[in-house]
Amino acid sequence: MKKVYDFHTHTLLSDGALICSEQIRHAQINNYGAIAITDHVDASNIDFILNSLNKFIDTEKKYFKNIEIIPGVEVTHVPPVIINDIARYAKEKGAKIVVVHGETIVEPVYEGTNHYAVRSKYVDILAHPGIISEEDVKEAASNGVFLELSARNGHSLSNGHVCKLAKKFGVKLLVNSDAHEPDDFLNYEFAFKIAISCGVEYEEAIEILEKNPELLLKRCY
């Protein structure tokens, strides 16, 4: 059975439903090979989130077999001009993956968030970037920022647009769950359907689900 790689999930540390141990157990049940816990952060809670997450990983990670647990954050709704500073601070405090909450069409995200996110060397993934511009997709390609195809209701509405521009300019794509609830976790079959529904071919879907995660994991460690 093929493994799932999911780099965008949330726990009770922010607005998710599960504590970290539950999060990882659900991931195991769904045959995850790797999961990033990326709770929402701004300047007010970034230390609490990362201190709590790193304590969990230091204490319990060794007991969860056959799954890579990656500490991360999702920089969310911050003024765009401080995205780079928050992302840099997150990496200094132990985040292996920095996700930025992109300009999804279903939330009032600051205009300019996509612009600043794809230009930061500390940002790994721009999540659900909505109607992202060609200019920003080009910058993502230049700077090695992955773009997300979201499995989450609402956020997924712009997946086709994101996929089209990513293919045009050579940006690496990932399928992520943005899981907040137990029913949000992916399995490989559903993740594959998300990729195919965006208009990619079979081999491209395999690359998105298997090869691109390997590239990101190598960056983390």
Coordinates of N, CA and C in Angstrom, one line a residue:
M1 N 0.8 -1.2 0.0 CA 0.0 0.0 0.0 C 0.9 1.3 0.0
K2 N 0.5 2.2 -0.8 CA 1.4 3.4 -1.0 C 1.2 4.4 0.2
K3 N 2.2 5.0 0.6 CA 2.2 5.9 1.7 C 1.7 7.3 1.3
V4 N 1.1 8.0 2.3 CA 0.6 9.3 2.2 C 1.6 10.3 2.8
Y5 N 1.8 11.4 2.2 CA 2.7 12.5 2.7 C 1.9 13.7 2.8
D6 N 1.8 14.3 4.0 CA 0.9 15.4 4.3 C 1.6 16.4 5.1
F7 N 1.8 17.6 4.6 CA 2.6 18.6 5.2 C 1.8 19.8 5.7
H8 N 0.5 19.6 6.0 CA -0.3 20.7 6.5 C -1.4 20.2 7.3
T9 N -1.3 20.2 8.6 CA -2.3 19.7 9.5 C -2.3 20.5 10.8
H10 N -3.4 20.4 11.5 CA -3.6 21.2 12.7 C -4.1 20.4 13.9
T11 N -3.7 20.7 15.1 CA -4.1 20.0 16.3 C -4.8 21.0 17.3
L12 N -5.0 20.5 18.5 CA -5.6 21.4 19.5 C -4.7 22.5 19.9
L13 N -3.4 22.5 19.5 CA -2.5 23.6 19.8 C -3.0 24.9 19.1
S14 N -3.8 24.7 18.0 CA -4.4 25.9 17.5 C -5.9 25.6 17.3
D15 N -6.4 25.3 16.1 CA -7.9 25.2 15.9 C -8.3 23.8 15.5
G16 N -7.4 22.8 15.7 CA -7.7 21.4 15.4 C -8.5 20.8 16.5
A17 N -8.9 19.5 16.3 CA -9.7 18.8 17.2 C -9.0 17.8 18.1
L18 N -7.7 17.5 17.7 CA -7.0 16.4 18.3 C -5.7 16.9 19.0
I19 N -5.4 16.2 20.1 CA -4.0 16.4 20.6 C -3.0 15.7 19.7
C20 N -1.7 16.0 19.9 CA -0.7 15.6 19.0 C -0.7 14.0 18.9
S21 N -0.8 13.4 20.0 CA -0.8 11.9 20.0 C -1.9 11.3 19.2
E22 N -3.1 11.9 19.3 CA -4.2 11.4 18.5 C -4.0 11.7 17.0
Q23 N -3.4 12.9 16.8 CA -3.1 13.3 15.4 C -2.2 12.2 14.7
I24 N -1.2 11.8 15.4 CA -0.2 10.9 14.8 C -0.9 9.5 14.7
R25 N -1.7 9.1 15.6 CA -2.4 7.8 15.5 C -3.3 7.8 14.3
H26 N -4.1 8.8 14.1 CA -4.9 8.9 12.9 C -4.1 8.8 11.6
A27 N -3.0 9.5 11.6 CA -2.1 9.4 10.5 C -1.6 8.0 10.2
Q28 N -1.2 7.3 11.3 CA -0.8 5.9 11.1 C -1.9 5.1 10.5
I29 N -3.1 5.2 11.0 CA -4.2 4.4 10.5 C -4.4 4.6 9.0
N30 N -4.2 5.9 8.6 CA -4.3 6.2 7.2 C -3.1 6.0 6.3
N31 N -2.1 5.3 6.9 CA -0.9 4.9 6.2 C 0.0 6.0 5.8
Y32 N 0.1 7.0 6.6 CA 1.0 8.1 6.4 C 2.4 7.7 6.5
G33 N 3.3 8.1 5.6 CA 4.7 8.0 5.7 C 5.3 9.1 6.4
A34 N 4.7 10.3 6.3 CA 5.2 11.5 7.0 C 4.0 12.4 7.2
I35 N 4.1 13.2 8.3 CA 3.1 14.2 8.6 C 3.7 15.4 9.3
A36 N 3.4 16.6 8.8 CA 3.8 17.8 9.5 C 2.7 18.3 10.3
I37 N 3.0 18.7 11.5 CA 2.0 19.4 12.4 C 2.3 20.9 12.2
T38 N 1.4 21.6 11.7 CA 1.6 23.0 11.3 C 0.5 23.9 11.8
D39 N 0.5 24.1 13.1 CA -0.6 24.9 13.7 C -0.4 26.3 13.4
H40 N -1.5 27.1 13.4 CA -1.5 28.5 13.1 C -0.7 29.3 14.1
V41 N 0.1 30.2 13.5 CA 0.9 31.0 14.4 C 1.0 32.5 13.9
D42 N 1.2 33.4 14.9 CA 1.6 34.7 14.6 C 2.6 35.1 15.7
A43 N 2.9 36.3 15.9 CA 3.9 36.7 17.0 C 3.4 36.3 18.4
S44 N 2.1 36.2 18.6 CA 1.5 36.0 19.9 C 1.7 34.6 20.4
N45 N 1.8 33.6 19.6 CA 1.7 32.2 20.1 C 2.8 31.3 19.5
I46 N 3.7 31.9 18.7 CA 4.7 31.0 18.0 C 5.6 30.3 19.0
D47 N 6.0 30.9 20.1 CA 6.8 30.2 21.0 C 6.0 29.1 21.7
F48 N 4.8 29.4 22.1 CA 4.0 28.3 22.8 C 3.8 27.1 21.8
I49 N 3.5 27.4 20.6 CA 3.2 26.3 19.6 C 4.5 25.4 19.4
L50 N 5.6 26.1 19.2 CA 6.8 25.3 18.9 C 7.4 24.7 20.1
N51 N 7.3 25.3 21.2 CA 7.8 24.7 22.5 C 7.0 23.4 22.8
S52 N 5.6 23.5 22.6 CA 4.8 22.4 22.9 C 5.0 21.3 21.9
L53 N 5.1 21.6 20.7 CA 5.3 20.6 19.6 C 6.6 19.9 19.8
N54 N 7.7 20.7 20.0 CA 9.0 20.0 20.2 C 9.1 19.2 21.4
K55 N 8.4 19.6 22.5 CA 8.3 18.7 23.7 C 7.6 17.4 23.4
F56 N 6.5 17.5 22.6 CA 5.8 16.2 22.2 C 6.8 15.3 21.4
I57 N 7.4 15.9 20.4 CA 8.3 15.1 19.5 C 9.5 14.5 20.3
D58 N 10.1 15.3 21.2 CA 11.2 14.8 22.0 C 10.8 13.6 22.9
T59 N 9.5 13.7 23.4 CA 9.1 12.7 24.4 C 8.5 11.5 23.7
E60 N 7.7 11.6 22.6 CA 6.9 10.6 22.1 C 7.3 10.0 20.7
K61 N 8.0 10.8 19.9 CA 8.2 10.5 18.5 C 8.8 9.1 18.4
K62 N 9.7 8.7 19.3 CA 10.4 7.4 19.1 C 9.4 6.2 19.3
Y63 N 8.3 6.4 19.8 CA 7.3 5.4 20.0 C 6.3 5.2 18.9
F64 N 6.3 6.1 17.9 CA 5.5 6.0 16.8 C 6.3 5.5 15.6
K65 N 6.1 4.3 15.2 CA 6.9 3.6 14.3 C 6.5 3.9 12.8
N66 N 7.4 3.9 11.9 CA 7.1 3.9 10.5 C 6.4 5.2 10.0
I67 N 6.6 6.3 10.7 CA 6.0 7.5 10.3 C 7.0 8.7 10.7
E68 N 7.2 9.6 9.8 CA 8.1 10.7 10.1 C 7.2 11.9 10.6
I69 N 7.5 12.4 11.8 CA 6.7 13.5 12.4 C 7.5 14.8 12.3
I70 N 7.0 15.7 11.6 CA 7.8 16.9 11.3 C 7.2 18.1 12.0
P71 N 8.0 18.8 12.8 CA 7.5 20.1 13.5 C 7.4 21.2 12.5
G72 N 6.3 21.9 12.5 CA 6.1 23.0 11.6 C 5.2 24.1 12.1
V73 N 4.9 25.1 11.3 CA 3.9 26.1 11.6 C 3.2 26.5 10.3
E74 N 2.0 27.1 10.5 CA 1.4 27.8 9.4 C 1.3 29.3 9.8
V75 N 2.0 30.1 9.2 CA 2.0 31.6 9.5 C 0.7 32.1 8.9
T76 N -0.2 32.7 9.7 CA -1.6 32.9 9.4 C -2.0 34.3 9.6
H77 N -2.5 35.0 8.6 CA -3.2 36.3 8.7 C -2.3 37.3 9.3
V78 N -1.0 37.2 9.2 CA -0.1 38.3 9.7 C 0.1 39.3 8.6
P79 N 0.4 40.6 9.0 CA 0.7 41.6 8.0 C 1.8 41.1 7.0
P80 N 1.6 41.1 5.7 CA 2.5 40.5 4.8 C 4.0 40.9 4.9
V81 N 4.2 42.1 5.3 CA 5.6 42.6 5.4 C 6.4 41.9 6.5
I82 N 5.8 41.2 7.4 CA 6.5 40.5 8.5 C 6.6 39.0 8.3
I83 N 6.0 38.5 7.2 CA 6.1 37.1 6.9 C 7.5 36.5 6.9
N84 N 8.4 37.2 6.3 CA 9.8 36.7 6.3 C 10.4 36.6 7.7
D85 N 10.1 37.6 8.5 CA 10.6 37.7 9.9 C 10.0 36.5 10.7
I86 N 8.7 36.3 10.6 CA 8.1 35.3 11.4 C 8.6 33.9 10.9
A87 N 8.7 33.7 9.6 CA 9.2 32.5 9.0 C 10.6 32.2 9.5
R88 N 11.4 33.2 9.5 CA 12.8 33.0 9.9 C 12.9 32.6 11.4
Y89 N 12.1 33.3 12.2 CA 12.0 33.0 13.6 C 11.6 31.6 13.9
A90 N 10.6 31.1 13.1 CA 10.1 29.8 13.3 C 11.2 28.8 13.0
K91 N 11.9 29.0 12.0 CA 13.0 28.1 11.7 C 14.1 28.1 12.8
E92 N 14.4 29.3 13.3 CA 15.3 29.4 14.4 C 14.9 28.6 15.6
K93 N 13.6 28.5 15.8 CA 13.0 27.9 17.0 C 12.7 26.4 16.8
G94 N 13.0 25.9 15.7 CA 12.9 24.4 15.5 C 11.9 24.0 14.5
A95 N 11.2 24.9 13.8 CA 10.3 24.4 12.7 C 11.1 23.9 11.6
K96 N 10.7 22.7 11.1 CA 11.4 22.1 9.9 C 10.6 22.5 8.7
I97 N 9.3 22.8 8.8 CA 8.5 23.2 7.7 C 7.8 24.5 8.0
V98 N 7.9 25.5 7.2 CA 7.1 26.7 7.4 C 6.1 26.8 6.2
V99 N 4.8 26.8 6.6 CA 3.7 27.0 5.6 C 3.2 28.4 5.8
V100 N 2.8 29.1 4.8 CA 2.1 30.3 4.9 C 0.7 30.2 4.4
H101 N -0.2 30.7 5.2 CA -1.7 30.7 4.9 C -1.9 31.6 3.7
G102 N -2.1 31.1 2.5 CA -2.2 31.9 1.3 C -3.5 32.6 1.2
E103 N -3.7 33.3 0.1 CA -4.8 34.2 -0.2 C -6.0 33.4 -0.7
T104 N -6.5 32.4 0.1 CA -7.6 31.6 -0.3 C -8.8 32.5 -0.5
I105 N -9.7 32.1 -1.4 CA -10.8 32.9 -1.8 C -12.0 32.9 -0.8
V106 N -11.8 32.1 0.3 CA -12.9 32.0 1.3 C -12.6 32.6 2.6
E107 N -11.5 33.3 2.7 CA -11.1 34.0 4.0 C -10.5 35.3 3.6
P108 N -10.6 36.3 4.6 CA -10.1 37.7 4.3 C -8.6 37.8 4.6
V109 N -7.8 37.1 3.8 CA -6.4 37.1 4.0 C -5.9 38.4 3.4
Y110 N -4.9 39.0 4.0 CA -4.3 40.2 3.5 C -3.8 40.1 2.1
E111 N -4.2 41.1 1.3 CA -3.6 41.1 -0.1 C -2.1 41.4 0.0
G112 N -1.4 40.6 -0.7 CA 0.1 40.7 -0.7 C 0.7 39.6 0.1
T113 N -0.1 38.7 0.7 CA 0.4 37.6 1.4 C 1.2 36.6 0.5
N114 N 0.5 36.3 -0.6 CA 1.2 35.4 -1.6 C 2.5 36.0 -2.0
H115 N 2.5 37.3 -2.3 CA 3.7 38.0 -2.8 C 4.9 37.9 -1.9
Y116 N 4.7 38.1 -0.6 CA 5.7 38.1 0.3 C 6.1 36.6 0.7
A117 N 5.2 35.7 0.7 CA 5.5 34.4 1.0 C 6.4 33.7 0.0
V118 N 6.2 33.9 -1.2 CA 7.0 33.2 -2.3 C 8.4 33.8 -2.4
R119 N 8.6 35.0 -1.8 CA 9.9 35.6 -1.9 C 10.7 35.4 -0.6
S120 N 10.2 34.6 0.3 CA 11.0 34.4 1.5 C 11.7 33.1 1.4
K121 N 13.0 33.1 1.7 CA 13.8 31.8 1.7 C 13.5 30.9 2.9
Y122 N 12.7 31.4 3.8 CA 12.4 30.6 5.0 C 11.0 29.9 4.8
V123 N 10.3 30.2 3.7 CA 9.0 29.6 3.5 C 9.1 28.4 2.6
D124 N 8.5 27.3 3.0 CA 8.6 26.0 2.2 C 7.3 25.8 1.4
I125 N 6.1 26.2 1.9 CA 4.9 25.9 1.2 C 4.0 27.1 1.3
L126 N 3.4 27.5 0.2 CA 2.3 28.4 0.2 C 1.0 27.7 0.1
A127 N 0.2 27.7 1.2 CA -1.0 26.9 1.2 C -2.1 27.6 0.5
H128 N -3.0 26.8 -0.1 CA -4.3 27.3 -0.7 C -4.1 28.8 -1.2
P129 N -3.3 29.1 -2.2 CA -3.0 30.5 -2.6 C -4.1 31.2 -3.4
G130 N -5.2 30.6 -3.6 CA -6.3 31.2 -4.3 C -6.0 31.6 -5.7
I131 N -6.4 32.8 -6.1 CA -6.2 33.2 -7.5 C -4.8 33.9 -7.6
I132 N -3.8 33.1 -7.4 CA -2.4 33.5 -7.3 C -2.0 34.1 -8.7
S133 N -1.2 35.1 -8.7 CA -0.8 35.7 -10.0 C 0.3 34.9 -10.7
E134 N 0.5 35.1 -12.0 CA 1.6 34.5 -12.7 C 2.9 35.0 -12.1
E135 N 3.0 36.3 -11.8 CA 4.3 36.8 -11.2 C 4.7 36.1 -10.0
D136 N 3.7 35.8 -9.1 CA 4.0 35.1 -7.8 C 4.3 33.7 -8.1
V137 N 3.7 33.1 -9.0 CA 4.0 31.7 -9.3 C 5.5 31.6 -9.9
K138 N 5.8 32.5 -10.7 CA 7.2 32.5 -11.2 C 8.2 32.7 -10.1
E139 N 7.9 33.5 -9.1 CA 8.8 33.7 -8.0 C 8.9 32.4 -7.1
A140 N 7.7 31.7 -7.0 CA 7.7 30.4 -6.3 C 8.6 29.5 -7.0
A141 N 8.6 29.4 -8.3 CA 9.5 28.5 -9.0 C 10.9 28.9 -8.8
S142 N 11.3 30.2 -8.8 CA 12.6 30.6 -8.6 C 13.2 30.3 -7.3
N143 N 12.3 30.4 -6.3 CA 12.7 30.3 -4.9 C 12.5 28.9 -4.2
G144 N 11.9 28.0 -5.0 CA 11.7 26.6 -4.5 C 10.6 26.5 -3.5
V145 N 9.6 27.4 -3.6 CA 8.4 27.3 -2.7 C 7.4 26.4 -3.4
F146 N 7.0 25.4 -2.6 CA 5.9 24.5 -3.1 C 4.6 25.2 -3.0
L147 N 3.7 24.9 -4.0 CA 2.3 25.3 -3.9 C 1.4 24.1 -3.6
E148 N 0.4 24.5 -2.8 CA -0.5 23.4 -2.3 C -1.8 23.2 -3.2
L149 N -2.1 22.0 -3.4 CA -3.4 21.6 -3.9 C -4.2 21.1 -2.6
S150 N -5.2 21.8 -2.2 CA -5.8 21.6 -0.9 C -7.0 20.6 -1.0
A151 N -7.0 19.8 0.0 CA -8.2 18.8 0.1 C -9.3 19.5 0.9
R152 N -9.1 20.6 1.5 CA -10.1 21.2 2.4 C -11.2 22.0 1.6
N153 N -12.4 21.8 2.1 CA -13.6 22.5 1.4 C -13.3 24.0 1.4
G154 N -13.7 24.6 0.3 CA -13.5 26.0 0.2 C -12.2 26.4 -0.4
H155 N -11.1 26.0 0.4 CA -9.8 26.2 -0.1 C -9.5 25.5 -1.4
S156 N -10.1 24.4 -1.6 CA -9.9 23.6 -2.8 C -10.5 24.2 -4.1
L157 N -11.3 25.2 -4.0 CA -12.0 25.8 -5.1 C -11.0 26.4 -6.2
S158 N -9.9 26.8 -5.8 CA -8.9 27.4 -6.7 C -7.8 26.4 -7.1
N159 N -8.0 25.1 -6.8 CA -6.9 24.1 -7.1 C -6.6 24.1 -8.6
G160 N -7.6 24.2 -9.4 CA -7.4 24.1 -10.9 C -6.5 25.3 -11.4
H161 N -6.8 26.5 -10.9 CA -6.0 27.6 -11.3 C -4.6 27.5 -10.8
V162 N -4.4 27.1 -9.6 CA -3.1 26.9 -9.0 C -2.3 25.8 -9.8
C163 N -2.9 24.7 -10.1 CA -2.3 23.7 -10.9 C -1.9 24.1 -12.3
K164 N -2.8 24.8 -12.9 CA -2.5 25.3 -14.3 C -1.2 26.2 -14.4
L165 N -1.1 27.1 -13.4 CA 0.0 28.0 -13.4 C 1.3 27.3 -12.9
A166 N 1.1 26.4 -12.0 CA 2.3 25.7 -11.5 C 2.9 24.8 -12.6
K167 N 2.1 24.2 -13.4 CA 2.6 23.4 -14.6 C 3.2 24.3 -15.6
K168 N 2.7 25.5 -15.8 CA 3.2 26.4 -16.8 C 4.6 26.9 -16.4
F169 N 4.8 27.2 -15.1 CA 6.1 27.8 -14.7 C 7.0 26.8 -13.9
G170 N 6.6 25.6 -13.8 CA 7.5 24.6 -13.2 C 7.6 24.6 -11.7
V171 N 6.5 24.9 -11.1 CA 6.5 24.9 -9.6 C 6.1 23.5 -9.1
K172 N 6.7 23.1 -8.0 CA 6.4 21.8 -7.4 C 5.1 21.9 -6.6
L173 N 4.3 21.0 -6.8 CA 3.0 20.9 -6.2 C 2.9 19.8 -5.1
L174 N 2.1 20.0 -4.1 CA 1.8 19.0 -3.1 C 0.3 18.9 -2.8
V175 N -0.2 17.7 -2.5 CA -1.5 17.6 -2.0 C -1.5 17.5 -0.5
N176 N -2.2 18.4 0.2 CA -2.2 18.4 1.6 C -3.6 18.4 2.1
S177 N -3.8 17.9 3.3 CA -5.2 17.7 3.8 C -5.7 19.0 4.5
D178 N -4.8 19.8 5.1 CA -5.2 20.9 6.0 C -6.2 20.4 7.0
A179 N -5.8 19.2 7.6 CA -6.7 18.5 8.5 C -6.9 19.3 9.8
H180 N -8.2 19.4 10.2 CA -8.5 19.9 11.5 C -9.3 18.9 12.3
E181 N -9.9 17.9 11.7 CA -10.8 17.0 12.3 C -10.4 15.6 11.9
P182 N -10.8 14.6 12.7 CA -10.5 13.2 12.4 C -10.8 12.7 11.0
D183 N -11.9 13.2 10.5 CA -12.4 12.8 9.1 C -11.6 13.5 8.0
D184 N -10.7 14.4 8.3 CA -10.0 15.2 7.3 C -8.8 14.5 6.8
F185 N -8.3 13.4 7.4 CA -7.0 12.8 7.0 C -7.2 12.2 5.6
L186 N -6.1 12.2 4.8 CA -6.1 11.7 3.5 C -5.8 10.2 3.5
N187 N -6.3 9.6 2.4 CA -5.7 8.3 2.0 C -5.1 8.5 0.6
Y188 N -4.3 7.5 0.2 CA -3.6 7.7 -1.1 C -4.6 7.9 -2.3
E189 N -5.6 7.1 -2.3 CA -6.6 7.1 -3.4 C -7.3 8.4 -3.5
F190 N -7.7 9.0 -2.4 CA -8.3 10.3 -2.4 C -7.4 11.4 -2.8
A191 N -6.1 11.4 -2.3 CA -5.1 12.4 -2.7 C -4.9 12.3 -4.2
F192 N -4.8 11.1 -4.7 CA -4.6 10.9 -6.2 C -5.8 11.5 -6.9
K193 N -7.0 11.4 -6.5 CA -8.1 12.0 -7.2 C -8.1 13.5 -7.1
I194 N -7.6 14.0 -6.0 CA -7.5 15.5 -6.0 C -6.5 16.0 -7.0
A195 N -5.4 15.3 -7.2 CA -4.4 15.7 -8.2 C -5.0 15.6 -9.6
I196 N -5.6 14.4 -9.9 CA -6.1 14.2 -11.2 C -7.2 15.2 -11.6
S197 N -8.0 15.5 -10.6 CA -9.2 16.4 -10.8 C -8.7 17.8 -11.2
C198 N -7.4 18.1 -10.9 CA -6.9 19.5 -11.3 C -6.4 19.5 -12.7
G199 N -6.4 18.4 -13.4 CA -6.0 18.3 -14.8 C -4.6 17.8 -15.1
V200 N -4.0 17.1 -14.1 CA -2.7 16.5 -14.4 C -2.9 15.1 -14.9
E201 N -1.8 14.6 -15.6 CA -1.8 13.3 -16.1 C -1.4 12.3 -15.0
Y202 N -1.5 11.0 -15.3 CA -1.2 10.0 -14.3 C 0.2 10.1 -13.7
E203 N 1.2 10.3 -14.6 CA 2.6 10.3 -14.1 C 2.8 11.6 -13.3
E204 N 2.1 12.7 -13.7 CA 2.3 13.9 -13.0 C 1.7 13.8 -11.6
A205 N 0.6 13.1 -11.5 CA 0.0 12.9 -10.1 C 0.9 12.1 -9.3
I206 N 1.6 11.1 -9.8 CA 2.5 10.3 -9.0 C 3.7 11.2 -8.5
E207 N 4.1 12.1 -9.4 CA 5.2 13.0 -9.0 C 4.7 13.9 -7.8
I208 N 3.5 14.4 -7.9 CA 3.0 15.2 -6.9 C 2.9 14.5 -5.5
L209 N 2.4 13.3 -5.6 CA 2.2 12.5 -4.4 C 3.4 11.8 -3.8
E210 N 4.4 11.5 -4.6 CA 5.5 10.7 -4.2 C 6.8 11.3 -4.3
K211 N 7.1 11.9 -5.5 CA 8.5 12.5 -5.7 C 8.6 13.8 -5.0
N212 N 7.6 14.7 -5.2 CA 7.7 16.0 -4.6 C 7.9 16.0 -3.0
P213 N 7.1 15.1 -2.4 CA 7.3 15.0 -0.9 C 8.7 14.5 -0.5
E214 N 9.3 13.7 -1.4 CA 10.7 13.3 -1.1 C 11.6 14.4 -1.1
L215 N 11.4 15.3 -2.1 CA 12.3 16.5 -2.2 C 12.1 17.4 -1.0
L216 N 10.9 17.6 -0.5 CA 10.7 18.4 0.7 C 11.3 17.8 1.9
L217 N 11.1 16.5 2.1 CA 11.7 15.8 3.2 C 13.2 15.9 3.3
K218 N 13.9 15.9 2.1 CA 15.3 16.0 2.1 C 15.7 17.4 2.5
R219 N 14.9 18.4 2.2 CA 15.1 19.8 2.6 C 15.0 19.9 4.1
C220 N 14.1 19.2 4.7 CA 13.8 19.3 6.2 C 15.0 18.8 7.0
Y221 N 15.6 17.7 6.5 CA 16.7 17.1 7.2 C 18.0 17.0 6.4

